[in-house]
XYZ file of C-alpha atoms in Angstrom:
703
model
C -22.895 -24.939 -6.932
C -21.308 -27.583 -9.371
C -23.568 -30.419 -7.671
C -26.726 -27.670 -8.052
C -26.021 -27.326 -11.918
C -25.822 -30.714 -12.479
C -28.883 -31.483 -10.820
C -30.515 -28.583 -13.018
C -28.821 -30.007 -16.202
C -31.872 -31.323 -18.433
C -28.842 -33.161 -20.531
C -25.837 -35.079 -18.681
C -22.179 -34.092 -19.737
C -21.960 -36.423 -22.949
C -18.432 -37.306 -22.047
C -19.664 -39.902 -19.451
C -18.523 -43.394 -18.949
C -21.181 -46.256 -20.047
C -24.008 -45.958 -18.314
C -27.766 -47.635 -18.054
C -30.869 -45.356 -18.784
C -32.735 -45.069 -15.676
C -36.209 -44.156 -15.475
C -37.347 -42.460 -12.287
C -41.370 -43.044 -11.422
C -42.886 -41.273 -8.613
C -46.114 -42.460 -7.200
C -49.116 -41.157 -8.091
C -52.204 -41.419 -5.190
C -55.468 -41.619 -6.335
C -57.259 -40.468 -2.801
C -57.722 -36.925 -2.524
C -55.676 -34.794 -0.524
C -56.659 -32.454 1.963
C -56.362 -28.835 0.799
C -53.356 -27.482 2.831
C -53.788 -24.102 4.442
C -52.334 -21.381 2.744
C -49.027 -19.942 3.939
C -48.687 -16.400 5.247
C -47.229 -13.908 3.219
C -43.626 -12.983 3.287
C -43.436 -9.607 5.501
C -41.365 -7.596 3.273
C -37.785 -6.364 5.065
C -38.453 -2.768 6.245
C -37.238 -0.333 3.622
C -35.520 3.283 3.746
C -37.957 6.083 3.665
C -40.457 4.256 1.916
C -38.177 3.620 -1.003
C -37.018 0.720 -2.500
C -33.936 0.434 -0.570
C -33.695 -2.116 2.268
C -32.704 -0.685 5.543
C -30.300 -3.543 6.309
C -28.095 -1.736 3.427
C -27.522 1.083 5.756
C -25.470 -0.911 8.805
C -23.675 -2.424 5.742
C -22.411 1.242 4.313
C -21.566 2.451 7.706
C -19.791 -0.666 8.233
C -18.108 -0.274 5.141
C -16.721 3.296 5.852
C -15.477 2.459 9.202
C -13.736 -0.570 8.382
C -12.176 1.325 5.439
C -10.921 4.363 7.930
C -9.752 1.544 10.408
C -7.378 0.329 7.396
C -6.142 3.065 5.424
C -6.102 5.193 8.606
C -3.180 2.124 10.129
C -1.679 1.925 6.543
C -1.039 5.662 6.582
C 1.477 5.797 9.282
C 2.678 2.399 9.131
C 5.959 3.100 6.889
C 6.877 6.038 9.436
C 6.281 3.683 12.376
C 8.924 0.814 11.544
C 11.363 3.652 10.335
C 11.276 5.965 13.675
C 9.809 3.445 16.189
C 10.857 0.262 15.101
C 14.144 1.929 14.073
C 14.381 -0.493 10.614
C 16.239 1.102 7.326
C 13.908 2.158 4.653
C 14.346 -0.815 2.598
C 13.509 -3.228 5.227
C 10.522 -1.087 6.168
C 9.239 -1.149 2.660
C 9.804 -4.613 2.404
C 7.610 -5.446 5.549
C 5.183 -2.480 4.236
C 4.563 -4.363 1.177
C 4.795 -7.827 2.606
C 1.777 -6.832 4.474
C -0.479 -5.085 1.660
C 0.477 -8.397 -0.596
C -1.112 -10.559 2.141
C -4.026 -8.179 2.791
C -4.657 -9.349 -1.211
C -4.029 -12.711 -0.823
C -6.564 -13.469 1.799
C -9.752 -12.619 0.292
C -9.516 -15.749 -1.773
C -9.538 -17.852 1.627
C -12.454 -15.571 2.907
C -14.411 -15.913 -0.165
C -13.895 -19.813 0.188
C -15.280 -19.680 3.841
C -17.970 -17.625 3.107
C -19.225 -19.923 0.084
C -18.158 -23.232 1.380
C -19.146 -23.332 5.202
C -20.198 -20.184 6.961
C -21.958 -18.195 4.798
C -21.151 -14.244 4.259
C -23.062 -12.941 7.647
C -20.908 -14.992 9.824
C -17.751 -14.704 7.942
C -17.822 -11.086 8.410
C -18.836 -11.211 12.126
C -15.906 -13.723 12.921
C -13.231 -12.398 10.702
C -14.324 -8.784 12.052
C -13.393 -9.791 15.787
C -10.119 -11.157 14.522
C -9.344 -8.216 12.439
C -10.205 -5.964 15.940
C -7.724 -8.250 18.089
C -5.097 -7.539 15.119
C -5.760 -3.870 16.217
C -5.080 -4.126 19.640
C -2.181 -6.086 19.519
C -0.696 -3.631 17.255
C -1.685 -0.560 18.980
C -0.071 -2.480 22.296
C 3.278 -2.953 20.025
C 3.581 0.912 19.615
C 3.516 1.749 23.472
C 6.941 2.531 24.473
C 6.658 1.384 27.962
C 5.572 -2.000 27.167
C 8.770 -4.030 26.849
C 11.415 -3.611 24.474
C 12.361 -3.582 20.897
C 11.595 -7.042 20.312
C 8.392 -7.274 22.116
C 7.487 -3.978 19.841
C 8.280 -6.076 17.065
C 6.929 -9.565 17.862
C 3.691 -7.766 18.569
C 3.840 -5.502 15.332
C 4.311 -8.380 13.397
C 1.321 -10.626 15.274
C -1.163 -7.677 14.742
C -0.107 -7.327 10.986
C -0.919 -10.532 10.328
C -4.406 -10.528 12.089
C -5.395 -7.305 10.505
C -4.311 -8.704 6.928
C -6.658 -12.098 7.560
C -9.238 -9.824 8.887
C -9.488 -6.945 6.290
C -8.306 -9.656 3.481
C -11.290 -12.265 4.747
C -14.140 -9.898 4.708
C -13.211 -8.057 1.331
C -15.193 -10.158 -0.740
C -18.199 -10.447 1.254
C -19.147 -7.305 2.504
C -20.286 -5.761 -0.747
C -21.867 -9.121 -2.092
C -24.142 -9.142 1.105
C -25.177 -5.921 0.458
C -25.971 -6.754 -3.040
C -28.078 -10.064 -1.833
C -30.366 -7.448 0.678
C -32.121 -6.582 -2.825
C -34.744 -7.843 -4.509
C -34.737 -9.002 -8.095
C -37.000 -6.455 -9.354
C -34.788 -3.647 -7.634
C -31.868 -3.731 -9.647
C -31.453 -0.167 -10.191
C -31.742 0.415 -6.593
C -28.727 -2.068 -6.377
C -26.599 -0.552 -8.853
C -26.758 3.017 -7.118
C -25.913 1.103 -3.927
C -22.380 0.157 -5.200
C -22.131 3.436 -6.286
C -22.861 4.608 -2.631
C -20.708 1.794 -1.328
C -17.664 2.586 -3.445
C -18.431 6.200 -2.374
C -17.876 5.226 1.272
C -14.447 3.317 0.567
C -13.020 6.816 -0.452
C -14.584 8.934 1.993
C -13.342 6.277 4.952
C -10.050 6.459 2.893
C -10.005 10.134 2.671
C -10.735 11.076 5.916
C -8.414 8.378 7.675
C -5.020 9.362 5.433
C -5.734 12.725 6.665
C -6.522 12.427 10.477
C -4.149 9.619 11.705
C -1.041 11.521 10.535
C -2.064 14.163 12.495
C -2.588 11.966 15.476
C 0.995 10.780 15.292
C 3.001 13.994 14.512
C 0.887 16.351 16.590
C 0.036 14.445 19.925
C 3.172 13.156 21.928
C 2.946 10.150 23.844
C 5.740 9.168 26.193
C 8.014 12.256 24.853
C 7.798 10.660 21.400
C 5.313 10.916 18.279
C 1.680 8.957 19.232
C 2.007 5.868 17.147
C -0.012 4.100 19.847
C -2.986 6.473 19.361
C -2.593 6.486 15.590
C -3.291 2.917 15.355
C -5.868 2.770 18.284
C -8.355 5.231 16.881
C -8.356 2.973 13.647
C -9.029 0.180 16.011
C -11.828 2.035 17.680
C -13.368 2.281 14.553
C -13.253 -1.346 13.412
C -15.139 -1.373 16.920
C -17.660 0.512 15.757
C -17.938 -1.248 12.343
C -18.384 -4.433 13.751
C -21.081 -3.300 16.495
C -22.859 -1.577 13.473
C -22.683 -4.482 10.932
C -24.241 -6.864 14.057
C -27.088 -4.160 14.881
C -28.642 -5.122 11.553
C -28.545 -8.971 11.874
C -32.519 -9.401 12.571
C -33.083 -7.875 8.861
C -30.677 -8.853 6.995
C -31.077 -11.519 4.139
C -28.734 -14.282 4.887
C -28.405 -16.600 2.069
C -26.880 -19.879 2.836
C -23.402 -20.969 1.369
C -23.771 -22.273 -1.961
C -20.234 -23.576 -2.863
C -17.177 -21.819 -3.894
C -16.818 -21.192 -8.121
C -13.273 -20.650 -7.256
C -12.704 -24.107 -6.048
C -14.748 -25.242 -8.579
C -12.522 -23.939 -11.427
C -9.601 -25.072 -9.810
C -10.623 -28.527 -9.887
C -12.018 -28.400 -13.493
C -8.516 -26.691 -14.817
C -6.689 -29.750 -12.570
C -8.811 -32.188 -14.020
C -8.351 -31.185 -17.698
C -4.345 -30.990 -17.103
C -4.230 -34.272 -15.431
C -6.421 -35.770 -17.978
C -4.412 -34.687 -20.798
C -1.345 -35.903 -19.322
C -3.025 -39.414 -18.794
C -4.367 -39.644 -22.173
C -0.816 -38.798 -24.381
C -1.141 -41.930 -26.611
C -0.987 -41.205 -30.427
C -4.037 -43.806 -30.948
C -6.428 -41.171 -28.997
C -7.855 -38.439 -31.170
C -6.996 -34.513 -30.048
C -9.383 -32.395 -28.868
C -10.096 -28.573 -29.781
C -9.236 -27.149 -26.522
C -7.115 -28.514 -23.530
C -10.118 -27.813 -21.249
C -12.241 -30.328 -23.368
C -10.336 -32.738 -21.326
C -11.969 -32.171 -18.146
C -15.625 -33.319 -19.903
C -15.455 -36.631 -18.286
C -16.458 -35.142 -15.054
C -17.564 -31.639 -15.431
C -20.643 -30.429 -17.605
C -20.013 -28.558 -20.821
C -21.500 -25.178 -19.110
C -18.790 -24.861 -16.680
C -15.928 -25.740 -19.154
C -16.860 -23.090 -21.829
C -17.049 -20.604 -19.010
C -13.732 -21.493 -17.983
C -12.589 -21.258 -21.552
C -13.951 -17.203 -21.606
C -12.117 -16.936 -18.325
C -8.732 -17.970 -19.149
C -8.814 -15.420 -22.194
C -8.953 -12.771 -20.004
C -6.934 -14.108 -17.386
C -4.090 -14.551 -19.917
C -4.146 -10.388 -20.671
C -3.903 -10.168 -16.452
C -0.193 -11.700 -16.639
C 1.428 -7.795 -16.889
C -0.979 -6.544 -14.422
C 1.005 -6.882 -11.121
C 4.033 -4.635 -12.361
C 1.070 -1.961 -12.428
C 0.227 -2.180 -8.738
C 3.954 -2.449 -8.124
C 4.275 1.314 -9.049
C 0.884 1.960 -7.788
C 1.217 0.867 -3.987
C 4.386 2.460 -3.465
C 2.708 5.944 -2.568
C 2.600 4.330 1.043
C 6.145 3.311 1.170
C 8.622 5.322 -1.025
C 6.731 8.199 -1.548
C 6.142 8.786 2.018
C 9.716 8.287 2.770
C 10.436 10.916 0.098
C 7.907 13.308 1.517
C 9.858 12.923 4.988
C 13.214 14.925 2.884
C 10.592 17.727 2.127
C 9.194 20.792 3.527
C 5.741 20.446 4.685
C 5.234 24.117 5.689
C 2.606 25.660 3.661
C 2.158 28.871 5.713
C -1.190 27.938 6.681
C -0.846 24.706 7.644
C 1.854 22.307 7.973
C 1.534 18.673 6.484
C 2.578 15.811 7.909
C 4.854 13.417 5.153
C 2.140 10.499 5.553
C -0.601 13.022 4.688
C 0.364 13.416 1.518
C -1.381 9.957 0.590
C -4.704 11.641 0.949
C -4.081 13.284 -2.408
C -5.099 9.983 -4.134
C -8.506 9.533 -2.913
C -9.085 12.780 -3.175
C -7.953 12.861 -6.729
C -9.703 9.914 -7.215
C -13.235 11.243 -6.360
C -12.517 14.312 -9.178
C -10.932 12.207 -11.749
C -13.631 9.453 -12.370
C -16.473 12.004 -13.572
C -13.685 14.399 -15.215
C -12.617 11.154 -17.530
C -16.366 9.780 -17.781
C -17.938 12.996 -18.696
C -15.104 15.227 -20.607
C -11.777 13.457 -21.455
C -13.970 10.412 -23.369
C -16.157 11.927 -24.576
C -13.895 14.774 -26.244
C -11.355 11.930 -27.422
C -14.698 9.826 -28.762
C -15.411 13.254 -30.872
C -12.265 13.223 -32.399
C -12.628 9.935 -33.869
C -10.442 7.917 -32.038
C -11.358 4.525 -30.965
C -10.170 4.747 -27.237
C -11.095 0.892 -26.617
C -10.554 -0.544 -23.103
C -7.211 -2.223 -23.659
C -6.083 1.337 -24.671
C -6.874 2.936 -21.897
C -5.077 0.570 -19.894
C -2.223 0.940 -21.618
C -2.329 4.891 -21.440
C -2.730 4.085 -17.866
C 0.420 2.222 -17.652
C 2.179 5.449 -19.931
C 0.941 7.362 -17.229
C 2.509 5.688 -14.081
C 5.945 5.313 -15.903
C 6.011 9.284 -15.933
C 4.756 9.363 -12.506
C 7.818 7.678 -11.349
C 9.688 9.835 -13.813
C 8.656 12.973 -11.964
C 9.562 11.245 -8.709
C 13.294 10.222 -9.786
C 13.669 14.017 -10.611
C 12.016 15.180 -7.580
C 14.273 12.676 -5.628
C 17.701 14.327 -7.649
C 16.807 17.558 -6.659
C 16.271 16.916 -2.953
C 19.857 14.868 -2.882
C 21.069 18.205 -4.841
C 19.690 20.015 -1.660
C 20.848 17.798 1.105
C 23.651 18.193 3.566
C 26.967 17.453 1.771
C 29.162 14.131 2.752
C 32.433 14.370 3.523
C 34.357 11.459 0.604
C 37.813 10.007 1.463
C 40.682 11.984 2.970
C 38.165 14.513 4.100
C 36.521 15.937 6.970
C 33.981 19.056 7.924
C 34.857 20.934 10.858
C 33.160 23.913 12.656
C 34.551 26.195 15.838
C 32.436 27.179 18.526
C 33.990 30.221 20.586
C 32.289 30.319 23.820
C 34.904 32.675 25.625
C 34.384 36.019 26.298
C 35.993 37.757 23.344
C 37.003 37.047 19.947
C 39.794 34.115 19.433
C 41.948 33.759 16.067
C 42.417 30.260 14.888
C 44.708 28.599 12.737
C 44.577 25.061 11.453
C 47.890 23.486 10.168
C 48.439 20.209 8.671
C 51.174 17.647 9.016
C 53.595 19.729 6.578
C 52.445 23.068 8.841
C 50.830 24.116 5.590
C 47.620 26.601 6.517
C 44.534 24.476 6.103
C 41.798 27.078 7.527
C 42.566 30.631 8.962
C 39.357 32.582 10.850
C 38.814 35.425 13.414
C 35.661 33.932 15.699
C 33.911 35.988 17.741
C 32.516 35.192 21.160
C 29.332 33.249 20.385
C 29.349 33.974 16.448
C 27.184 31.748 14.851
C 29.304 30.041 12.160
C 26.669 29.407 8.952
C 28.356 25.841 7.787
C 31.096 23.315 8.436
C 34.486 23.984 6.361
C 35.680 20.778 4.260
C 39.471 20.246 5.258
C 41.568 17.809 3.174
C 43.886 15.038 4.853
C 47.209 13.984 3.490
C 45.974 10.022 4.479
C 43.030 8.501 6.252
C 43.600 10.036 9.462
C 46.028 12.500 10.544
C 46.792 15.081 13.509
C 45.826 18.642 13.061
C 47.757 21.142 14.843
C 45.510 24.104 16.217
C 47.140 27.715 16.906
C 44.659 29.767 19.220
C 45.198 33.442 19.931
C 43.131 35.182 22.574
C 44.060 38.561 23.702
C 48.056 38.424 24.584
C 48.034 34.392 24.946
C 48.414 31.800 22.636
C 47.887 27.997 22.922
C 48.573 25.220 20.318
C 47.122 21.814 20.654
C 46.769 18.877 18.217
C 43.667 16.781 17.542
C 43.431 13.652 15.804
C 40.807 13.122 12.993
C 39.593 10.328 10.499
C 38.364 10.925 7.279
C 34.548 11.034 6.449
C 34.005 12.419 9.910
C 32.345 15.698 11.275
C 34.181 17.343 13.986
C 33.191 20.244 16.417
C 36.360 22.316 17.934
C 34.886 23.803 20.989
C 36.825 26.926 22.710
C 36.134 27.858 26.139
C 37.635 30.226 28.682
C 39.132 29.348 31.886
C 40.305 32.065 33.833
C 42.271 34.013 31.691
C 43.364 31.299 29.414
C 41.650 29.741 26.927
C 41.373 25.323 26.023
C 39.884 23.492 23.645
C 38.295 20.391 22.809
C 37.887 18.431 19.819
C 34.294 16.536 19.735
C 33.208 13.935 16.929
C 29.775 14.634 15.607
C 27.403 11.878 15.515
C 27.816 10.064 12.351
C 24.456 9.510 11.346
C 23.440 13.167 11.413
C 20.903 12.316 8.982
C 18.981 8.996 8.847
C 19.441 7.510 5.539
C 19.344 11.055 3.752
C 16.002 12.380 6.285
C 16.554 14.973 8.749
C 15.649 14.310 12.647
C 14.322 16.684 14.451
C 15.550 17.186 18.030
C 13.059 18.304 21.056
C 15.452 20.058 23.570
C 14.038 20.690 26.749
C 12.703 24.482 27.584
C 13.315 24.539 31.881
C 16.707 24.570 32.346
C 18.348 24.664 36.051
C 21.692 25.429 37.326
C 23.366 24.944 40.632
C 21.860 27.880 42.259
C 18.988 29.093 39.836
C 16.171 27.795 37.678
C 15.666 29.266 34.098
C 13.492 28.970 30.723
C 15.086 28.811 28.014
C 13.033 30.365 24.976
C 13.618 27.750 21.760
C 12.185 30.529 19.200
C 11.009 28.959 15.804
C 12.175 25.780 14.889
C 11.668 25.081 11.061
C 10.518 21.278 10.367
C 13.359 19.112 9.021
C 16.184 21.117 11.073
C 18.404 19.584 13.583
C 19.622 22.222 16.064
C 22.198 22.891 18.720
C 21.712 24.976 21.740
C 24.746 26.005 23.588
C 24.238 27.372 27.221
C 27.246 28.991 29.069
C 27.454 30.197 32.505
C 30.790 31.686 32.527
C 30.077 35.607 32.606
C 28.721 37.660 35.400
C 25.397 38.338 33.115
C 24.046 34.780 34.416
C 23.514 31.827 32.081
C 23.600 32.641 27.951
C 22.121 30.347 25.403
C 22.703 30.239 21.853
C 21.207 28.488 19.145
C 22.741 27.111 15.906
C 21.180 25.105 13.211
C 23.115 21.858 12.686
C 21.167 20.893 9.444
C 19.401 23.217 7.298
C 15.594 22.689 7.048
C 14.256 21.405 4.062
C 14.052 23.668 1.456
C 12.045 21.773 -1.096
C 8.511 22.162 -0.812
C 6.213 18.837 -0.201
C 3.984 20.462 -2.912
C 6.725 19.445 -5.440
C 5.113 15.950 -5.094
C 1.693 17.099 -6.779
C 2.337 16.266 -10.484
C 3.463 12.661 -9.350
C 0.228 12.310 -7.631
C -1.631 13.598 -9.946
C -0.149 11.356 -12.944
C -0.527 8.193 -10.586
C -4.046 8.590 -9.849
C -5.052 9.495 -13.575
C -3.070 6.148 -14.099
C -5.392 4.387 -11.520
C -8.528 5.838 -13.202
C -7.889 4.574 -16.740
C -6.274 1.116 -15.487
C -7.721 0.115 -12.423
C -11.481 1.173 -12.983
C -11.322 0.097 -17.107
C -9.474 -3.036 -16.184
C -12.261 -4.282 -13.926
C -15.051 -3.063 -16.225
C -13.220 -4.752 -19.521
C -12.735 -7.899 -17.450
C -16.587 -8.177 -16.503
C -17.628 -7.822 -19.837
C -15.437 -10.439 -21.010
C -16.121 -13.283 -19.048
C -19.602 -15.533 -18.143
C -21.883 -14.267 -15.276
C -20.967 -17.474 -13.208
C -17.065 -16.478 -13.801
C -17.289 -12.823 -12.165
C -16.444 -13.449 -8.447
C -13.333 -15.559 -9.884
C -12.362 -12.508 -12.146
C -12.259 -10.282 -9.067
C -10.216 -12.973 -7.082
C -7.691 -13.162 -9.773
C -7.690 -9.048 -9.935
C -7.201 -9.135 -6.145
C -4.416 -11.539 -6.764
C -2.472 -9.052 -9.064
C -2.155 -6.621 -6.597
C -0.728 -9.329 -4.142
C 1.984 -10.275 -6.579
C 2.349 -6.920 -7.341
C 3.382 -5.582 -4.117
C 6.054 -9.011 -4.027
C 8.052 -7.316 -6.674
C 8.480 -4.348 -4.751
C 9.335 -6.303 -1.748
C 11.856 -7.989 -3.901
C 13.405 -4.807 -5.577
C 13.580 -3.070 -1.996
C 15.599 -5.879 -0.414
C 18.012 -6.887 -3.277
C 18.342 -4.218 -5.811
C 21.158 -1.790 -3.902
C 20.279 1.198 -5.944
C 19.592 4.962 -4.690
C 16.375 5.874 -4.413
C 15.995 8.053 -7.545
C 17.647 5.062 -9.503
C 15.100 2.617 -8.236
C 12.321 5.025 -9.513
C 13.723 5.016 -13.032
C 14.344 1.125 -12.906
C 10.351 0.697 -12.051
C 9.655 3.694 -14.826
C 11.375 1.022 -17.323
C 10.056 -2.061 -16.056
C 6.473 -1.081 -16.694
C 7.468 0.526 -19.832
C 8.621 -2.737 -21.205
C 5.316 -4.520 -19.668
C 3.260 -1.969 -21.275
C 4.715 -2.709 -24.663
C 4.163 -6.602 -23.804
C 0.239 -5.984 -23.057
C 0.086 -3.452 -25.788
C 0.950 -6.307 -28.234
C -1.252 -9.025 -26.328
C -4.047 -6.584 -26.844
C -3.632 -6.312 -30.240
C -3.965 -9.700 -31.049
C -7.185 -9.920 -28.531
C -10.571 -10.222 -30.062
C -12.956 -8.684 -27.645
C -16.106 -10.672 -27.148
C -19.713 -8.968 -27.060
C -21.943 -9.795 -24.385
C -24.706 -12.019 -26.476
C -21.610 -13.830 -28.069
C -20.538 -14.927 -24.696
C -23.850 -16.785 -23.954
C -24.290 -17.705 -27.376
C -20.403 -19.632 -26.908
C -21.412 -21.307 -23.820
C -24.492 -22.885 -25.658
C -22.473 -24.726 -28.141
C -21.515 -28.166 -27.903
C -18.478 -29.822 -27.223
C -17.477 -32.238 -30.558
C -18.159 -35.877 -29.342
C -14.630 -37.250 -29.582
C -13.987 -39.734 -27.067
C -11.197 -42.292 -28.204
C -11.884 -45.958 -27.432
C -14.916 -44.740 -24.847
C -18.618 -45.595 -25.905
C -20.810 -42.666 -24.402
C -24.399 -42.566 -24.000
C -26.532 -39.768 -22.963
C -28.318 -40.436 -19.475
C -31.971 -39.899 -20.018
C -33.986 -38.869 -17.120
C -38.210 -38.902 -17.233
C -40.400 -38.324 -14.558
C -43.912 -39.694 -14.516
């Protein structure tokens, strides 16, 4: 585009080296030129139902819906896939999730460069969509339990995610702009409505997919486990449909040729200005009004003035990544929090990763609510609610959302299973004998630690906490059954959970100490066992009725066959169900969505109003990069903070509060430009200060 602009300029850049004036002559023929036959009129593109909307945008909108379904559907179950399928811990799962999100927002710059400088928008979307589909296929294969081991699953997953990031990020800046290219300039109003429909298709795809794919994961079983392969495969199928639909409209699309990438031109202009200023450090060379004026020897005035206006806005972008660091944790930390809560609402059971559906749902409600009601009420109160003030309030709302998330996390920890501390153990007794057994537990000094009579198949409500004299010791158990007594000694270690199993051996009884699994909870999240319902003994088969199993509980089933009544089953709840309802996450989702509407929508609107027309695409690229850097912040904190979860939420809230204060100070001293002033500024000339250079304006005259 720089070359085209230089050709169109009637007056060349005054910062030129000495050049001779040139006069261009065009030969004039005195002979009569035979008249050329008139070119046939251009056939107008087909419209939708006689309106001014090109038929081609229907293919683009459907493509966007399917692609967003594909992306958000896959991403909704990604954290739990890392945690439960690849068996990574919470911090690693969070870090890889945000590394993937960050990559998805770095690649749009690459996609825009390919489209504008090489392939054009249409071919870029086609080729990168093929990469996108291929990534989904590899990702789905990596979720098949029968395909290789843990290393194979990990490698396939990382390769698939890398290709998906390249595909989704590469086509992101192309699809919407390609749809805008389909309209004629006289149909600007229809083009504006098209972008509204385009945005609606994004939210519709996100809303539906984040509700459906967690159901495919949790409600459908593959190879006896959650069906992650299906949860990834269906979004992959939607991406195939998106590609096919987009390709179907090929013959009716307007396909503008590549025009050069303005982002590249801006980077080159800035780099030349910095390097030229560095080369001309001599005091004999007069200073220039702005550091970008040092690019005047090579680049036209208009581009330099546009970049100056751009840098004013980019300066305000410096604090923005911290906001995205909080907003994008809905799919990672908040989803992990939901796994520790009760999703049973009575009429429906919500999966932990389904809570993410609240964000696109509330966005569709909050945008008209804020525009039509809240902002107008604030204006009637006489408050000048500028764009920068809206963004600052959005940051404060995000701080409050993470404060609420921290309170919910602390309440979950209070209701969670107790942990054994130093010189402590937890013990429970299971009596599988036919009659009552009196149990006495003695310490090293024959002091009584536990005295209890336990009936046959009595359901013990909880573990008993016992204290040790040292880190490990022997416990002596005195068991009285009918008229007989037995004494046993069992070795125990601190911070452990034990089960004493008493069983009948003819007329006597015996005991066995079993050390329970240390990981009764996985990083605080209760796991759910799925015992078989078909049972078989040496001489007969029978079915075991499991009864109602609560979500989040861990059950122990004991089957005894030592009575004349046949097999006898006993169900015990090892870990109590999640008692805190998942609906307690509603306030934090409402606050963070309101923050998104006030910050994100307002921020883009403000940025576009403060930059020249030629810099809109550069601003879009810079805005996406702030999202990428925000995800990197989460990655770093998750890996190196070492904080418990509620403290990490508080840390993020405090960090954003500090950033909000800095942003408010920057906004206070920022002087907004009116749209008409932006054009006036770009028309001003750069002062003719060139050191020892002699500058001549090159005149072009055509005869």
